[in-house]
Coordinates of C-alpha atoms in Angstrom, one line a residue:
M45 CA -26.7 -60.9 63.6
A46 CA -24.6 -58.2 63.5
E47 CA -20.6 -59.2 64.4
V48 CA -20.0 -59.3 67.9
L49 CA -16.8 -57.2 69.0
T50 CA -14.7 -57.1 71.8
I51 CA -15.0 -54.1 74.0
S52 CA -11.0 -53.6 73.2
A53 CA -12.1 -53.5 69.7
L54 CA -14.6 -51.0 70.2
N55 CA -12.6 -48.8 72.4
Q56 CA -9.7 -48.8 69.6
Y57 CA -11.9 -48.3 66.9
A58 CA -13.7 -45.2 68.6
K59 CA -10.3 -43.8 69.5
S60 CA -8.8 -44.2 65.6
V61 CA -12.6 -42.5 64.4
L62 CA -11.4 -39.5 66.9
D63 CA -7.7 -39.3 66.2
Q64 CA -8.2 -39.2 62.2
D65 CA -10.8 -36.3 62.5
P66 CA -9.0 -33.2 61.4
L67 CA -11.4 -31.0 63.0
L68 CA -10.6 -32.6 66.9
R69 CA -6.8 -32.8 66.4
F70 CA -6.2 -28.8 67.4
V71 CA -9.3 -27.8 69.2
A72 CA -9.6 -24.7 71.2
L73 CA -12.0 -25.1 74.1
K74 CA -13.2 -22.6 76.8
G75 CA -14.7 -23.6 80.1
E76 CA -14.2 -24.1 83.9
V77 CA -11.4 -25.9 85.8
T78 CA -13.2 -28.8 88.0
N79 CA -11.9 -31.9 90.0
F80 CA -8.2 -30.6 89.3
V81 CA -5.7 -33.4 90.8
H82 CA -1.9 -32.8 90.4
H83 CA -0.4 -36.3 90.5
Y84 CA 2.9 -35.6 92.8
K85 CA 4.6 -38.4 91.0
S86 CA 4.0 -38.3 87.2
G87 CA 3.6 -34.6 87.3
H88 CA 0.4 -34.7 85.2
F89 CA -3.1 -32.7 85.5
Y90 CA -6.0 -34.2 85.7
F91 CA -9.3 -32.1 85.8
S92 CA -12.9 -31.7 84.0
L93 CA -13.4 -28.7 81.9
R94 CA -16.9 -27.6 82.0
D95 CA -19.5 -24.9 80.7
E96 CA -23.0 -24.1 82.0
S97 CA -24.3 -27.5 80.5
A98 CA -21.9 -30.2 80.2
S99 CA -18.4 -31.1 81.0
V100 CA -15.5 -33.2 79.8
K101 CA -12.6 -35.0 81.2
A102 CA -8.9 -33.6 80.4
V103 CA -5.2 -34.7 81.0
M104 CA -2.5 -32.4 80.7
F105 CA 1.0 -34.3 80.5
R106 CA 3.8 -33.1 82.6
G107 CA 6.1 -31.8 79.8
D108 CA 3.1 -29.3 78.7
A109 CA 2.3 -28.7 82.6
S110 CA 5.6 -27.8 83.4
R111 CA 5.6 -24.6 80.6
L112 CA 2.4 -23.1 82.3
A113 CA 3.0 -19.8 83.7
F114 CA 0.5 -20.4 86.3
R115 CA -1.2 -23.2 88.5
P116 CA -4.5 -24.3 87.7
E117 CA -7.2 -24.0 90.6
E118 CA -10.5 -25.3 91.3
G119 CA -13.5 -23.0 89.4
M120 CA -10.7 -21.0 87.3
R121 CA -11.9 -20.1 83.9
V122 CA -9.3 -21.1 81.1
I123 CA -8.8 -21.3 77.5
V124 CA -6.9 -24.6 76.3
R125 CA -5.8 -25.8 73.1
C126 CA -6.4 -29.6 72.9
R127 CA -6.9 -32.7 70.8
V128 CA -9.7 -34.9 71.3
S129 CA -9.5 -38.9 71.7
L130 CA -10.5 -41.9 73.7
Y131 CA -8.6 -43.6 76.6
E132 CA -9.0 -47.3 75.5
A133 CA -8.6 -48.6 78.6
T134 CA -11.7 -47.1 80.3
G135 CA -13.4 -45.9 77.3
S136 CA -13.4 -42.7 78.6
F137 CA -13.9 -39.7 76.1
Q138 CA -11.2 -37.2 76.9
I139 CA -9.1 -34.0 75.7
Y140 CA -5.6 -34.1 76.0
V141 CA -4.5 -30.3 76.7
S142 CA -1.2 -28.8 75.2
D143 CA -1.6 -25.3 76.2
M144 CA -3.7 -23.5 78.7
F145 CA -4.5 -19.7 79.3
P146 CA -6.2 -18.1 81.9
D147 CA -9.9 -16.7 80.7
G148 CA -10.8 -13.4 82.0
L149 CA -9.5 -10.5 83.9
G150 CA -9.9 -12.3 87.5
A151 CA -7.9 -16.0 86.3
A152 CA -5.6 -13.9 84.4
Q153 CA -4.6 -12.1 87.4
M154 CA -4.5 -15.0 89.8
A155 CA -2.4 -17.0 87.5
F156 CA 0.1 -13.7 87.5
E157 CA 0.0 -13.7 91.2
Q158 CA 0.9 -17.5 91.4
L159 CA 3.8 -17.1 89.1
R160 CA 5.0 -14.0 90.7
K161 CA 5.0 -15.2 94.6
R162 CA 6.4 -18.5 93.4
L163 CA 9.5 -16.9 91.6
E164 CA 9.7 -14.5 94.2
A165 CA 10.0 -17.5 96.7
E166 CA 12.8 -19.1 94.6
G167 CA 14.7 -15.7 94.6
L168 CA 14.8 -14.5 91.0
F169 CA 13.5 -11.2 92.2
R170 CA 16.4 -10.3 94.8
Q171 CA 18.5 -7.2 94.2
E172 CA 21.4 -8.6 95.0
Y173 CA 21.3 -10.7 91.7
K174 CA 20.6 -7.4 89.5
Q175 CA 23.4 -6.3 87.5
P176 CA 24.7 -2.8 86.5
I177 CA 23.8 -1.4 83.4
P178 CA 26.5 0.1 81.5
T179 CA 26.8 3.9 80.4
T180 CA 28.1 3.7 77.2
P181 CA 27.3 0.4 75.6
R182 CA 29.0 -0.5 71.9
R183 CA 26.7 -3.0 71.1
I184 CA 23.0 -3.5 72.3
G185 CA 21.5 -6.7 71.8
V186 CA 17.3 -6.2 71.1
V187 CA 14.8 -9.0 71.5
T188 CA 11.6 -8.1 69.8
S189 CA 9.9 -8.5 66.4
A190 CA 11.8 -7.2 63.2
T191 CA 9.0 -5.2 61.8
G192 CA 7.3 -4.0 65.1
A193 CA 7.5 -0.2 66.3
A194 CA 9.6 -1.0 69.4
L195 CA 12.4 -1.6 67.3
Q196 CA 11.9 1.4 65.0
D197 CA 11.6 3.6 68.4
I198 CA 15.0 2.0 69.6
R199 CA 16.5 3.0 66.6
N200 CA 15.6 6.3 66.8
V201 CA 16.7 7.7 70.2
L202 CA 19.9 5.6 69.7
Q203 CA 20.4 7.8 66.2
R204 CA 19.7 11.0 68.4
R205 CA 21.6 10.3 71.7
W206 CA 24.0 7.9 70.8
P207 CA 24.6 6.8 67.0
L208 CA 28.3 4.7 68.6
A209 CA 26.2 2.1 69.4
K210 CA 25.5 -0.9 67.0
L211 CA 22.5 -2.9 67.4
V212 CA 22.3 -6.8 67.4
L213 CA 18.9 -7.9 66.9
A214 CA 17.2 -11.4 67.5
P215 CA 13.8 -11.2 66.2
V216 CA 11.3 -13.0 67.6
N217 CA 7.4 -13.2 68.0
V218 CA 6.2 -10.9 70.5
Q219 CA 2.4 -12.6 70.5
G220 CA 1.2 -15.9 69.6
D221 CA 1.9 -19.6 70.4
K222 CA 5.4 -19.7 69.9
A223 CA 6.0 -16.0 71.5
S224 CA 7.1 -17.4 74.7
R225 CA 9.7 -19.9 73.1
E226 CA 11.4 -17.5 70.9
I227 CA 12.0 -14.7 73.2
A228 CA 13.5 -16.9 75.6
A229 CA 15.6 -18.3 72.9
G230 CA 16.5 -14.8 71.9
I231 CA 17.5 -14.1 75.5
R232 CA 19.7 -17.1 75.3
T233 CA 21.5 -16.5 71.8
L234 CA 22.2 -12.8 72.9
D235 CA 23.7 -13.7 75.8
S236 CA 25.7 -16.6 74.6
M237 CA 27.6 -14.6 72.0
G238 CA 29.0 -12.5 74.2
Q239 CA 29.2 -9.6 71.9
V240 CA 26.4 -7.6 73.4
D241 CA 26.9 -4.8 76.6
V242 CA 23.2 -5.0 76.9
I243 CA 20.0 -6.7 76.3
L244 CA 16.8 -4.9 75.6
V245 CA 13.5 -7.2 75.6
A246 CA 11.1 -4.8 74.2
R247 CA 7.5 -4.8 73.0
G248 CA 5.2 -1.7 72.0
G249 CA 1.9 -1.2 73.6
G250 CA -1.2 -3.5 73.5
S251 CA -3.7 -4.8 75.3
R252 CA -3.2 -6.9 78.7
E253 CA -3.9 -10.2 76.8
D254 CA -1.2 -9.2 74.1
L255 CA 1.5 -8.5 76.3
W256 CA 0.5 -11.7 78.5
V257 CA 3.2 -13.7 77.0
F258 CA 6.0 -11.7 78.9
N259 CA 4.7 -13.2 82.2
D260 CA 5.7 -16.8 80.8
E261 CA 7.9 -18.5 83.5
Q262 CA 10.5 -19.6 80.7
I263 CA 10.9 -16.0 79.7
A264 CA 11.4 -15.2 83.2
R265 CA 14.3 -18.1 83.8
A266 CA 16.2 -17.3 80.7
A267 CA 16.1 -13.6 81.8
F268 CA 17.5 -14.6 85.4
A269 CA 20.4 -17.1 84.0
C270 CA 21.1 -14.2 81.4
K271 CA 24.8 -13.0 82.3
T272 CA 24.6 -10.1 80.2
P273 CA 22.6 -6.8 82.0
L274 CA 19.0 -7.1 80.6
V275 CA 16.1 -4.3 80.7
S276 CA 12.7 -5.1 80.2
A277 CA 10.7 -2.5 78.2
V278 CA 7.6 -4.2 77.8
G279 CA 4.5 -2.0 76.8
H280 CA 3.4 1.0 78.7
E281 CA 4.4 2.7 82.3
I282 CA 1.4 1.0 83.6
D283 CA 2.1 -2.4 82.3
V284 CA 3.6 -4.5 84.7
S285 CA 5.0 -8.1 83.8
I286 CA 6.8 -10.7 85.2
L287 CA 10.0 -9.9 82.9
D288 CA 9.9 -6.8 84.9
F289 CA 10.5 -8.5 88.3
V290 CA 13.3 -10.5 86.9
A291 CA 15.3 -8.1 84.7
D292 CA 18.0 -6.1 85.8
L293 CA 16.4 -2.8 85.1
R294 CA 12.7 -2.1 84.1
A295 CA 11.7 0.8 81.6
P296 CA 8.4 2.0 80.9
T297 CA 8.8 2.3 77.2
P298 CA 11.2 0.8 74.5
S299 CA 11.9 4.3 73.7
A300 CA 12.7 4.9 77.6
A301 CA 15.0 1.8 77.7
A302 CA 17.2 3.2 74.8
E303 CA 17.7 6.4 76.7
L304 CA 18.3 4.4 79.9
V305 CA 20.9 2.4 78.5
T306 CA 22.9 5.0 76.5
P307 CA 24.1 8.8 77.1
D308 CA 23.0 11.9 75.9
G309 CA 25.9 12.6 73.0
A310 CA 25.7 16.1 72.7
M311 CA 25.8 16.4 77.0
V312 CA 29.2 13.9 76.3
L313 CA 30.5 16.2 73.8
Q314 CA 30.0 19.0 76.0
K315 CA 31.5 17.1 78.8
L316 CA 34.5 16.3 76.8
A317 CA 34.7 20.0 75.8
D318 CA 35.0 21.3 79.4
I319 CA 37.4 18.5 80.2
S320 CA 39.6 19.6 77.4
M321 CA 39.1 23.3 78.4
N322 CA 39.9 22.3 82.4
I323 CA 42.9 20.4 81.1
Q324 CA 44.3 23.3 78.7
I325 CA 43.8 25.7 81.9
N326 CA 45.4 23.0 84.1
M327 CA 48.6 22.6 81.7
Q328 CA 48.9 26.3 81.2
E329 CA 49.1 26.9 85.0
R330 CA 51.3 24.2 85.5
L331 CA 53.6 25.5 82.5
H332 CA 53.4 28.9 84.2
M333 CA 54.4 27.3 87.6
C334 CA 57.4 25.8 85.8
Y335 CA 58.4 28.6 84.1
N336 CA 58.7 30.6 87.5
K337 CA 60.2 27.6 89.1
L338 CA 62.7 27.3 85.9
N339 CA 63.5 31.4 86.1
E340 CA 64.4 30.6 90.1
Q341 CA 66.7 27.9 89.3
F342 CA 68.2 29.7 86.7
A343 CA 68.5 32.6 89.2
Q344 CA 70.1 30.3 91.9
R345 CA 72.2 28.5 89.4
E346 CA 73.7 32.3 88.2
Q347 CA 74.3 32.7 92.0
C348 CA 76.0 29.6 92.2
S349 CA 78.1 30.2 88.9
P350 CA 82.0 30.4 89.2
E351 CA 81.4 33.9 87.5
W352 CA 79.1 35.0 89.5
I353 CA 80.8 33.8 92.5
C354 CA 84.2 35.6 91.4
G355 CA 82.3 38.3 90.2
T356 CA 81.1 39.1 93.5
R357 CA 84.2 38.2 95.4
Q358 CA 86.1 40.3 92.7
E359 CA 84.2 43.2 94.1
R360 CA 84.9 42.3 97.8
V361 CA 88.8 41.7 97.1
M362 CA 88.8 45.1 95.6
Q363 CA 86.9 46.9 98.6
L364 CA 89.1 44.8 100.8
A365 CA 92.2 45.8 98.8
Q366 CA 91.4 49.5 98.7
N367 CA 90.8 49.2 102.9
L368 CA 94.3 47.7 103.0
Q369 CA 96.0 50.1 100.9
K370 CA 94.4 53.0 103.2
V371 CA 95.6 51.3 106.0
V372 CA 99.0 50.4 104.7
Q373 CA 99.0 54.3 103.4
V374 CA 98.1 55.3 107.0
R375 CA 100.4 53.4 108.7
M376 CA 103.3 54.5 106.2
N377 CA 102.4 58.0 106.9
H378 CA 102.8 57.2 110.6
H379 CA 105.8 55.0 110.1
S380 CA 107.4 57.8 108.1
Q381 CA 106.7 60.5 110.2
T382 CA 108.6 58.4 113.1
V383 CA 111.2 57.4 110.6
G384 CA 111.6 61.1 109.9
H385 CA 111.9 62.2 113.7
M386 CA 113.8 59.6 114.4
A387 CA 116.2 60.5 111.6
A388 CA 116.0 64.4 112.5
L389 CA 116.7 63.1 116.1
S390 CA 119.9 60.7 114.7
Y391 CA 121.0 63.3 112.4
S392 CA 121.3 65.6 115.2
L393 CA 123.5 63.2 117.2
S394 CA 125.1 62.4 114.2
P395 CA 128.9 63.6 114.2
Y396 CA 128.6 64.8 110.7
A397 CA 126.1 67.2 112.0
V398 CA 128.5 69.1 114.1
L399 CA 130.7 69.2 110.6
A400 CA 128.1 71.0 109.2
R401 CA 128.2 73.6 112.1
G402 CA 132.2 74.1 111.1
Y403 CA 133.7 71.4 113.7
G404 CA 136.3 68.8 112.9
L405 CA 136.5 65.4 113.6
I406 CA 139.9 63.7 115.1
M407 CA 140.8 59.9 112.8
D408 CA 144.0 58.4 112.5
D409 CA 145.1 57.2 109.0
K410 CA 142.8 54.2 109.3
G411 CA 139.7 56.4 109.4
K412 CA 139.2 55.4 113.5
Y413 CA 137.9 58.6 115.2
F414 CA 139.3 59.4 118.5
T415 CA 139.0 62.0 121.3
V416 CA 141.0 65.2 121.9
D417 CA 142.2 63.5 125.2
S418 CA 144.0 60.5 123.4
V419 CA 146.3 62.7 121.3
C420 CA 149.7 62.7 123.0
E421 CA 152.3 65.4 121.7
G422 CA 154.1 64.5 118.9
D423 CA 151.2 62.0 117.5
E424 CA 149.9 62.9 113.8
F425 CA 146.5 62.7 113.1
V426 CA 144.2 63.9 110.6
L427 CA 141.6 66.9 111.7
K428 CA 138.4 66.2 108.8
G429 CA 135.8 69.1 108.6
Q430 CA 132.7 68.8 106.4
K431 CA 134.4 69.9 103.0
K432 CA 138.1 69.1 103.6
Q433 CA 140.7 67.2 106.1
I434 CA 144.0 68.8 107.2
R435 CA 146.7 66.1 108.6
C436 CA 147.9 67.6 111.4
L437 CA 151.1 67.0 114.1
A438 CA 150.6 67.6 117.7
L439 CA 153.4 69.9 118.8
K440 CA 152.5 70.4 122.4
E441 CA 150.0 69.2 124.9
E442 CA 148.4 71.8 127.4
Q443 CA 145.9 70.9 130.6
H444 CA 142.8 73.5 130.8
E445 CA 140.2 73.4 133.2
E446 CA 137.0 71.7 131.9
L447 CA 134.4 73.9 130.4
I448 CA 131.0 74.1 132.2

């Protein structure tokens, strides 16, 4: 008779067999989600995955579930990565899901819309949180594949437009299982450095499935938390990702992103040349104005100088002196004529004028003149003529009638 086992031992043995099988440790399954339950306390997902003819129970623990970019729904077709095992307590054969992806366009679009609405409700897309993009960055951080075409396109544009900028690369995988974690880590690394002026998250074109990684929630939250201005440059213009909504600026392609964050060097040089020419013209005009003003100051200074003042006043003094001389001469002539007339009049009244006509004057020895009427008989007197004088003696006094 065979050995009797307990149920616990049976379940334990069956679990160990399943756990030791290497083929069941990493399994990818595709199916439809049914009986989906999100346990509100634990945060775990409980559901079944089925195809046309069979189903299997599945559990996704909270740590793995929190990384999903979408919320699974009833009837959604998905692809899961999981391990196969047994739940000993109930003997339930089930899978433990570590990752999940939408399968098919409809499911992927549904997951995209779910995440977009949830992040939008949280405010991650609000315009008020968008940071301005620098116009002349010195260092540009790039989160992309080190071997991809996106990096080379960015380098070519920078070399042509703005070679002064330096690239700081955070090399990551842009597809695959680890891509989302690496991209989010690359954003955080460049932001924490504090040495770049702008960050470009870039990937070249590809299928929608190839670009799905940029719809990952952890990338979106890393971009929202980034203090450095961030530009999303994923795929082509028609490709839209969750990162495009969160980023401070969306560029249709990596090349366009490099153009949007840098100025055209040739235009900058031309603008600098125009500014330099305008400065020279303004300086020349100002110098000309200063020269004119200086000449005016010199002229005003000359007019205020002692030499100029003395020179102009000297002319005035000379003119006044000439006028004074003329006035003095006129007055002297007038007074000279007056004096001449008066002198002539005085001379005509002078006794000496009588002498010139042959008459004489009577005076005593002391030179005092007196009239004939004052001479008495016997008086001695001097009779003075123009050229000589005669001493006389009055011998006799005679009276005669007054002549008319």
